[in-house]
mmCIF file of C-alpha atoms and ligand atoms in Angstrom:
data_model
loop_
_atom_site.group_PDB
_atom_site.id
_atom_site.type_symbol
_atom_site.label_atom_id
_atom_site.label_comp_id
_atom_site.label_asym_id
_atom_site.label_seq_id
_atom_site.Cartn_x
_atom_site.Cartn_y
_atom_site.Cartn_z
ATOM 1 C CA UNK A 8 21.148 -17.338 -9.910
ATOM 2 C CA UNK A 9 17.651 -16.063 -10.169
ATOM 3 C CA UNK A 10 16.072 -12.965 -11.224
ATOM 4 C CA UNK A 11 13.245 -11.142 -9.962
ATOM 5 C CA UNK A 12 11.986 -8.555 -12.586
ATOM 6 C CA UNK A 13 9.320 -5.572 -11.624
ATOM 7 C CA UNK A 14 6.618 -5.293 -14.428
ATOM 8 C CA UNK A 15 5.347 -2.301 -12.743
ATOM 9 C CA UNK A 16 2.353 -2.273 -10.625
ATOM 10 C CA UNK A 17 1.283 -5.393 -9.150
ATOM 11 C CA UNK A 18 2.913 -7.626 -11.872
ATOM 12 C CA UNK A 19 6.399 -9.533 -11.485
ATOM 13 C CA UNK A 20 8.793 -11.806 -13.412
ATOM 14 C CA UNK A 21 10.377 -14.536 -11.579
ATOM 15 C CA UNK A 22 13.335 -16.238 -14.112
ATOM 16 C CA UNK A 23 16.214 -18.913 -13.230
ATOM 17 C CA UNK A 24 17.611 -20.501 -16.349
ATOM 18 C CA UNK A 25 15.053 -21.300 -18.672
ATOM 19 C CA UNK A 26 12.573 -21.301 -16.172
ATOM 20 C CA UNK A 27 10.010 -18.513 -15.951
ATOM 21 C CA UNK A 28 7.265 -17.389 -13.826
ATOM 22 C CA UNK A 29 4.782 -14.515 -13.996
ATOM 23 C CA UNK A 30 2.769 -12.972 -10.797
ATOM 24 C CA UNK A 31 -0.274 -10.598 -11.614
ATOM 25 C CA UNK A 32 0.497 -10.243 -14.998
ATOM 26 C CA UNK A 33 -0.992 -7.185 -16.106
ATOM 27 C CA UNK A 34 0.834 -5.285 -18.897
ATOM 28 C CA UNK A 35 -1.895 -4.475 -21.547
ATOM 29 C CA UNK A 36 -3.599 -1.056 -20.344
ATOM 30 C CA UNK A 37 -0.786 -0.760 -17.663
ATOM 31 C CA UNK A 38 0.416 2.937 -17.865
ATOM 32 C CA UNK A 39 3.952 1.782 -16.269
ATOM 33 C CA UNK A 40 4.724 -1.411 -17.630
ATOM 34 C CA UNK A 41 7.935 -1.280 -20.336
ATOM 35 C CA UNK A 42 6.973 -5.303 -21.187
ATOM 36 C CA UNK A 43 4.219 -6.320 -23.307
ATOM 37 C CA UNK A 44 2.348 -9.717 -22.618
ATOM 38 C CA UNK A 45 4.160 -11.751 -25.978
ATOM 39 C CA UNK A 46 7.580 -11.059 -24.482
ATOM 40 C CA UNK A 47 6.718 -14.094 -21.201
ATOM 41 C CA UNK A 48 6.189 -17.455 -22.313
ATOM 42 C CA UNK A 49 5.922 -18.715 -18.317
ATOM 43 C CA UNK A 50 5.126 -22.095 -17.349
ATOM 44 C CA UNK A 51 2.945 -20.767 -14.177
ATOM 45 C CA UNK A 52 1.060 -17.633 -13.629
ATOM 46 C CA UNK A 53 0.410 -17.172 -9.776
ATOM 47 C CA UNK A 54 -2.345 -14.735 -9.303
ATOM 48 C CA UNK A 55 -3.242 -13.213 -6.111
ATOM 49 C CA UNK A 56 -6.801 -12.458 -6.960
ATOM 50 C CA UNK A 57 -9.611 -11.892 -9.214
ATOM 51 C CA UNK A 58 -9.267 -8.167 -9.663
ATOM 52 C CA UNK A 59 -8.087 -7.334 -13.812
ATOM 53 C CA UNK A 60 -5.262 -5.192 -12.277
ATOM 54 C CA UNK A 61 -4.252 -8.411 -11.505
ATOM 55 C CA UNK A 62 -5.537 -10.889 -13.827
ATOM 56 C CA UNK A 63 -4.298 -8.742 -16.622
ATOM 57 C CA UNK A 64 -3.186 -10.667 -19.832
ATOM 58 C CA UNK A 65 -3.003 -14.415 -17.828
ATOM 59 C CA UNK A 66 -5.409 -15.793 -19.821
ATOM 60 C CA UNK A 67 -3.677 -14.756 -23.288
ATOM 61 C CA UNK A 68 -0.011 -15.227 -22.105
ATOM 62 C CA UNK A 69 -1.303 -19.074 -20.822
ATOM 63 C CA UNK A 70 -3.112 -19.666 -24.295
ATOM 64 C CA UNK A 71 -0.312 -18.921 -26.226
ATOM 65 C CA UNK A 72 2.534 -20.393 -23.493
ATOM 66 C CA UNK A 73 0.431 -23.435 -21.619
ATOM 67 C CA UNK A 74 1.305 -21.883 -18.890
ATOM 68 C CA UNK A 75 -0.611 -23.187 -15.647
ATOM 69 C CA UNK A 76 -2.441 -20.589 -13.622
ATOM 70 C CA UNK A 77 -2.473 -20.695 -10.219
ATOM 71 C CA UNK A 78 -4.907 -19.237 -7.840
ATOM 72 C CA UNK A 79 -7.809 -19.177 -5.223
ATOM 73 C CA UNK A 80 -10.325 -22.190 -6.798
ATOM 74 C CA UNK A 81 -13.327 -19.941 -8.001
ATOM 75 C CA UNK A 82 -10.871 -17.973 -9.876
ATOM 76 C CA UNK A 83 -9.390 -21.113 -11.179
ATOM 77 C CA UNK A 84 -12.652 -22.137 -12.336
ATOM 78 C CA UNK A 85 -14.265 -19.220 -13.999
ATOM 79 C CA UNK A 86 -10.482 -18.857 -15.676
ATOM 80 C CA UNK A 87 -10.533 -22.696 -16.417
ATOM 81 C CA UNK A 88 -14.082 -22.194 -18.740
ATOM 82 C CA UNK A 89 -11.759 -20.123 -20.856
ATOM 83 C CA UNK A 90 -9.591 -23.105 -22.120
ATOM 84 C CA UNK A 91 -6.521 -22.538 -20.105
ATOM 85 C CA UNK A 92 -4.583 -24.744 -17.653
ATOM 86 C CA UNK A 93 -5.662 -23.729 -13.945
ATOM 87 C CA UNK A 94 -4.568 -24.743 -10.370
ATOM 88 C CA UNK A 95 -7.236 -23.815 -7.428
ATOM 89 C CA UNK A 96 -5.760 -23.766 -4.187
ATOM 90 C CA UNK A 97 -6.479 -21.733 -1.061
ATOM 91 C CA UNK A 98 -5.255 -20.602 2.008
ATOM 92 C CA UNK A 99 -2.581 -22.662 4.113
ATOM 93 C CA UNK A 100 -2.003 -24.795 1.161
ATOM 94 C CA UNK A 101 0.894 -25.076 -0.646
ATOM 95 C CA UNK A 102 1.520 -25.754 -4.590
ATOM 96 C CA UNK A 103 4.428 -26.931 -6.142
ATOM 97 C CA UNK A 104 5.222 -25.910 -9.644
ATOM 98 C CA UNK A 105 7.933 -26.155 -11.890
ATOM 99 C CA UNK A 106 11.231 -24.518 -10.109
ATOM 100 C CA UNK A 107 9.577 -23.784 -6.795
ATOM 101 C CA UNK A 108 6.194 -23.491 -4.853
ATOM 102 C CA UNK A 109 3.721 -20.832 -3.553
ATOM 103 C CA UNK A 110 1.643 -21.236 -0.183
ATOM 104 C CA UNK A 111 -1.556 -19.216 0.179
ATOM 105 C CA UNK A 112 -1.694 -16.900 2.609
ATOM 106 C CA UNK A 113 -4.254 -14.759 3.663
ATOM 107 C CA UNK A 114 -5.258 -10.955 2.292
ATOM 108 C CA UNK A 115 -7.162 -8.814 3.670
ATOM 109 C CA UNK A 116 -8.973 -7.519 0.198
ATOM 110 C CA UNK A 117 -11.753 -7.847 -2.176
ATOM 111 C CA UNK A 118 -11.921 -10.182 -5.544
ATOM 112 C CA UNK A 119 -13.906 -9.400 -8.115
ATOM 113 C CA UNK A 120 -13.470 -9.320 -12.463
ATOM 114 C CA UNK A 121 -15.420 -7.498 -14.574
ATOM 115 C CA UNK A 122 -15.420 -8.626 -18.203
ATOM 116 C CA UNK A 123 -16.892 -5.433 -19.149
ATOM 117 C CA UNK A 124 -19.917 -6.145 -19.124
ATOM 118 C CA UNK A 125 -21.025 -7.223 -15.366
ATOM 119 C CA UNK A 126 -18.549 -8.011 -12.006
ATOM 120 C CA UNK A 127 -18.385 -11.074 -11.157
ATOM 121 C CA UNK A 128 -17.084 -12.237 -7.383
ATOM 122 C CA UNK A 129 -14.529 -15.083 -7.763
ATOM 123 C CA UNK A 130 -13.054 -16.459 -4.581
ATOM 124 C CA UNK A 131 -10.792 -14.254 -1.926
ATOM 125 C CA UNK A 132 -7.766 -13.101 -1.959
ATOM 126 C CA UNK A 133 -4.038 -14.440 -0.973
ATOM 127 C CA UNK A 134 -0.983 -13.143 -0.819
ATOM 128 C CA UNK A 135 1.667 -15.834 -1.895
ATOM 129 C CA UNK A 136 5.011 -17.443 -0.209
ATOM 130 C CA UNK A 137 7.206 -18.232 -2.890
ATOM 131 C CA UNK A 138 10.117 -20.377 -2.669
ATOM 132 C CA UNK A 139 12.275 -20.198 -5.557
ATOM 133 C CA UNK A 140 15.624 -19.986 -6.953
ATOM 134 C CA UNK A 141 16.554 -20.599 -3.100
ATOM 135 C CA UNK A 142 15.341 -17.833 -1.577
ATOM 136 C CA UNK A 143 11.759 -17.306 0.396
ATOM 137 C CA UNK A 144 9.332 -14.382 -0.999
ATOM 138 C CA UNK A 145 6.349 -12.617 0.260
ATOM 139 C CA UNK A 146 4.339 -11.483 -2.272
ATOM 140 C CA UNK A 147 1.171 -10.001 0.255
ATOM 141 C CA UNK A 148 -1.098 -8.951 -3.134
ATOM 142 C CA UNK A 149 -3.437 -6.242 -2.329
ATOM 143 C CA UNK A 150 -4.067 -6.060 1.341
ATOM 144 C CA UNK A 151 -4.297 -3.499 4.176
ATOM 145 C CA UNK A 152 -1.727 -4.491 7.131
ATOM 146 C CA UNK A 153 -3.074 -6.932 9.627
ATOM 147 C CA UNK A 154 -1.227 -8.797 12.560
ATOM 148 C CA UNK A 155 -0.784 -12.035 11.239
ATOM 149 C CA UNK A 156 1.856 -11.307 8.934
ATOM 150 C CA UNK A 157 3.841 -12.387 12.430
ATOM 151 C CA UNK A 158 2.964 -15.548 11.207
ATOM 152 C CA UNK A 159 4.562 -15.048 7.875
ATOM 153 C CA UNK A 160 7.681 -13.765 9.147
ATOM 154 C CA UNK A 161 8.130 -16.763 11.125
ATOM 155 C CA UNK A 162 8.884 -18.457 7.624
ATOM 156 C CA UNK A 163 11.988 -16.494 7.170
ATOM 157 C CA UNK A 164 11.416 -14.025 4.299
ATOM 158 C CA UNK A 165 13.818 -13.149 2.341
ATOM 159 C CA UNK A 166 11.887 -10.210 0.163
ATOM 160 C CA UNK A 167 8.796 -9.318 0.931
ATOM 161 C CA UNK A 168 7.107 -7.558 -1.685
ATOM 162 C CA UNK A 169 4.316 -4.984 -0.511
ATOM 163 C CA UNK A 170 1.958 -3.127 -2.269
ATOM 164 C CA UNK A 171 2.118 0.977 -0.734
ATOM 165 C CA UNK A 172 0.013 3.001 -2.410
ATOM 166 C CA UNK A 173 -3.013 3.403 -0.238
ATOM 167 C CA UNK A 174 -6.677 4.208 -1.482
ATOM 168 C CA UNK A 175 -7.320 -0.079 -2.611
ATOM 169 C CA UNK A 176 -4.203 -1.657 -0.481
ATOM 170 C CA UNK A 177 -2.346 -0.429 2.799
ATOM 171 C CA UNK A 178 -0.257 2.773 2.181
ATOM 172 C CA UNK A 179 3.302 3.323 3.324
ATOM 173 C CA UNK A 180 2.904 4.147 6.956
ATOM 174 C CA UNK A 181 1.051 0.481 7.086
ATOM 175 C CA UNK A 182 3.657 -0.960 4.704
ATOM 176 C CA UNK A 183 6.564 0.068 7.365
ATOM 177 C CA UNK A 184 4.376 -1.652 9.832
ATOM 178 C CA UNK A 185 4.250 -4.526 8.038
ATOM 179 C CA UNK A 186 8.005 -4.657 7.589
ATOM 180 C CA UNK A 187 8.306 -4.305 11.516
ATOM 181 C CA UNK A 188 6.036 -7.960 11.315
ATOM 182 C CA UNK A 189 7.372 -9.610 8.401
ATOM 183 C CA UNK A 190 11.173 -8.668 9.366
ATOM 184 C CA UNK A 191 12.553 -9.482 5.884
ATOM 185 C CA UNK A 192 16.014 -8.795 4.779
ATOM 186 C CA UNK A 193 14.579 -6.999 2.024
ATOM 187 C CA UNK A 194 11.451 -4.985 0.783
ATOM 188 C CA UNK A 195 10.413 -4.178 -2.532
ATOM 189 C CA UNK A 196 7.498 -1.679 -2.798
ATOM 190 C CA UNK A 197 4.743 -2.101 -5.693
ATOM 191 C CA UNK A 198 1.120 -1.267 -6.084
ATOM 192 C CA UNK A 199 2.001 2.713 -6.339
ATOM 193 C CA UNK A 200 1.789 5.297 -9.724
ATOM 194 C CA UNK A 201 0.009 3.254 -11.919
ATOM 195 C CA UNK A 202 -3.003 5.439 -11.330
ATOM 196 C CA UNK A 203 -3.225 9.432 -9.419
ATOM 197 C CA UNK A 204 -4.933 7.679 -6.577
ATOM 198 C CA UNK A 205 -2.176 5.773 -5.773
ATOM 199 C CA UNK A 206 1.554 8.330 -6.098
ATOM 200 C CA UNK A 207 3.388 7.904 -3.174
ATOM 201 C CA UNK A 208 6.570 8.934 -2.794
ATOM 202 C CA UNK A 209 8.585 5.605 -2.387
ATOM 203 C CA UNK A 210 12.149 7.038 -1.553
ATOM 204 C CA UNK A 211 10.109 8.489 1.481
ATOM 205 C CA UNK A 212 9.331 4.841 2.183
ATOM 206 C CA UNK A 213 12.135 3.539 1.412
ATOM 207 C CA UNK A 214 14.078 5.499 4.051
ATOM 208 C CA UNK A 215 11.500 5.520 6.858
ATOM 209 C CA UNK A 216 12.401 1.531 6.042
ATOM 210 C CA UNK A 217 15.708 1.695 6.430
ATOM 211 C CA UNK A 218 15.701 3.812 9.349
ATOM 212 C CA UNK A 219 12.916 2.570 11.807
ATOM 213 C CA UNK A 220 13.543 -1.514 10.343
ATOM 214 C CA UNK A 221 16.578 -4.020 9.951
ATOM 215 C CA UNK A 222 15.563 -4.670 6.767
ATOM 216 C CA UNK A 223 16.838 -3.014 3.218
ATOM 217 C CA UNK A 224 14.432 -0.804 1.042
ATOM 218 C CA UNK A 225 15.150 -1.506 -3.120
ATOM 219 C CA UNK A 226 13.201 0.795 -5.367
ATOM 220 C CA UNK A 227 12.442 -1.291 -8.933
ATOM 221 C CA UNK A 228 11.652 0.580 -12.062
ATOM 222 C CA UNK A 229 9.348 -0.980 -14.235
ATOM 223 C CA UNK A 230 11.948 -3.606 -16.615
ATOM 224 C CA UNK A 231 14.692 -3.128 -13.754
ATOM 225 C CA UNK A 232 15.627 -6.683 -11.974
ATOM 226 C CA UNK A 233 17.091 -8.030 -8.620
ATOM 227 C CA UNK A 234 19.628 -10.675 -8.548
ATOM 228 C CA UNK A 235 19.053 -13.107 -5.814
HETATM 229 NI NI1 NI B 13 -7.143 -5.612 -6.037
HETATM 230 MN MN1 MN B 14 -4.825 -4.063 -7.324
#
């Protein structure tokens, strides 16, 4: 059994045994996460991109855990100068870590961090294919819809996680597009109320999912899990 636990936003918990994984970990100045960044101790971070929506608390949470970060190689530099474990990779290739693996795929996006004081561009953006706990994931990151996520449903995804809250990322009339390409069994939204320029109304989604798609619509709160 594995677990797949919604951190709210962008930011996800993958867990099977005592094996844990975080995606986009940001929890610290997130207005809907219920976690805080001491209660992961991961052994990989996969982050989609360079944006501190996304980056969030990695660098703390792999300091403290030795976690290994992986992402696009400029981001694994600039994040390797700040004494943590990183893994570059980049699109098409696929890294192995403990309890599963995660191929780079593309996103169409931007990937920038700002430390506060200036923006710095590190790298592109991915989304991810994650194989774990014996299922396949899509996690697309912050993207706008774009044809070749054909491609990616040729892998057979399972859940494909897509971010629906217009303004940075597609909204949800893209997102049911997307399912329509990807043709997983099941979609979990993200990527919506953090901030007023993203509210959506996801049980709107969620039905014009399960009515115009095969595939399953499953709403997460923030702390609530899915059982795979
Ligand atoms: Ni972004
Ligand atoms: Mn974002």
């Amino acid at each position: 059994m594995a677990n797949l636990t919604y951190l709210g936003h962008s930011a996800f918990h993958l867990e099977s045994g005592t094996i844990s994984v975080l995606i986009d970990p940001f929890l610290t100045g997130n207005p809907m996460a219920t976690a805080k960044a001491d209660d992961f101790s991961p052994q990989t971070i996969l982050l989609t991109h360079a944006h501190n929506d996304h980056v969030g608390d990695s660098v703390e949470i792999a300091k403290r855990s030795g976690a290994k970060v992986i992402c696009n190689v400029e981001l694994a530099t600039y994040l390797g100068t700040k004494g943590i474990d990183t893994i570059g990779g980049n699109h098409g290739g696929t890294i192995a870590f403990e309890g599963g693996s995660a191929k780079f795929v593309p996103a169409w996006h931007t990937s920038s961090y700002s430390d506060g004081k200036r923006v710095i561009v590190v790298g592109v953006p991915s989304g991810f294919i994650v194989r774990f706990g014996g299922a396949t994931m899509y996690f697309a990151g912050d993207t706008c819809l774009f044809g070749d996520m054909q491609l990616i449903g040729e892998e057979g995804i399972d859940i494909a996680v897509l971010p629906i809250g217009d303004h940075f990322t597609m909204g949800p009339t893209d997102a049911v597009r997307a399912v329509k390409f990807i043709e997983p069994a099941l979609v979990i939204p993200c990527h919506y109320d953090t901030f007023p320029p993203i509210k959506q109304d996801a049980e709107k989604f969620k039905q014009q999912v399960e009515t115009s798609t095969k595939a399953r619509c499953r709403l997460l709160k923030p702390g609530e899990g899915h059982r795979f």
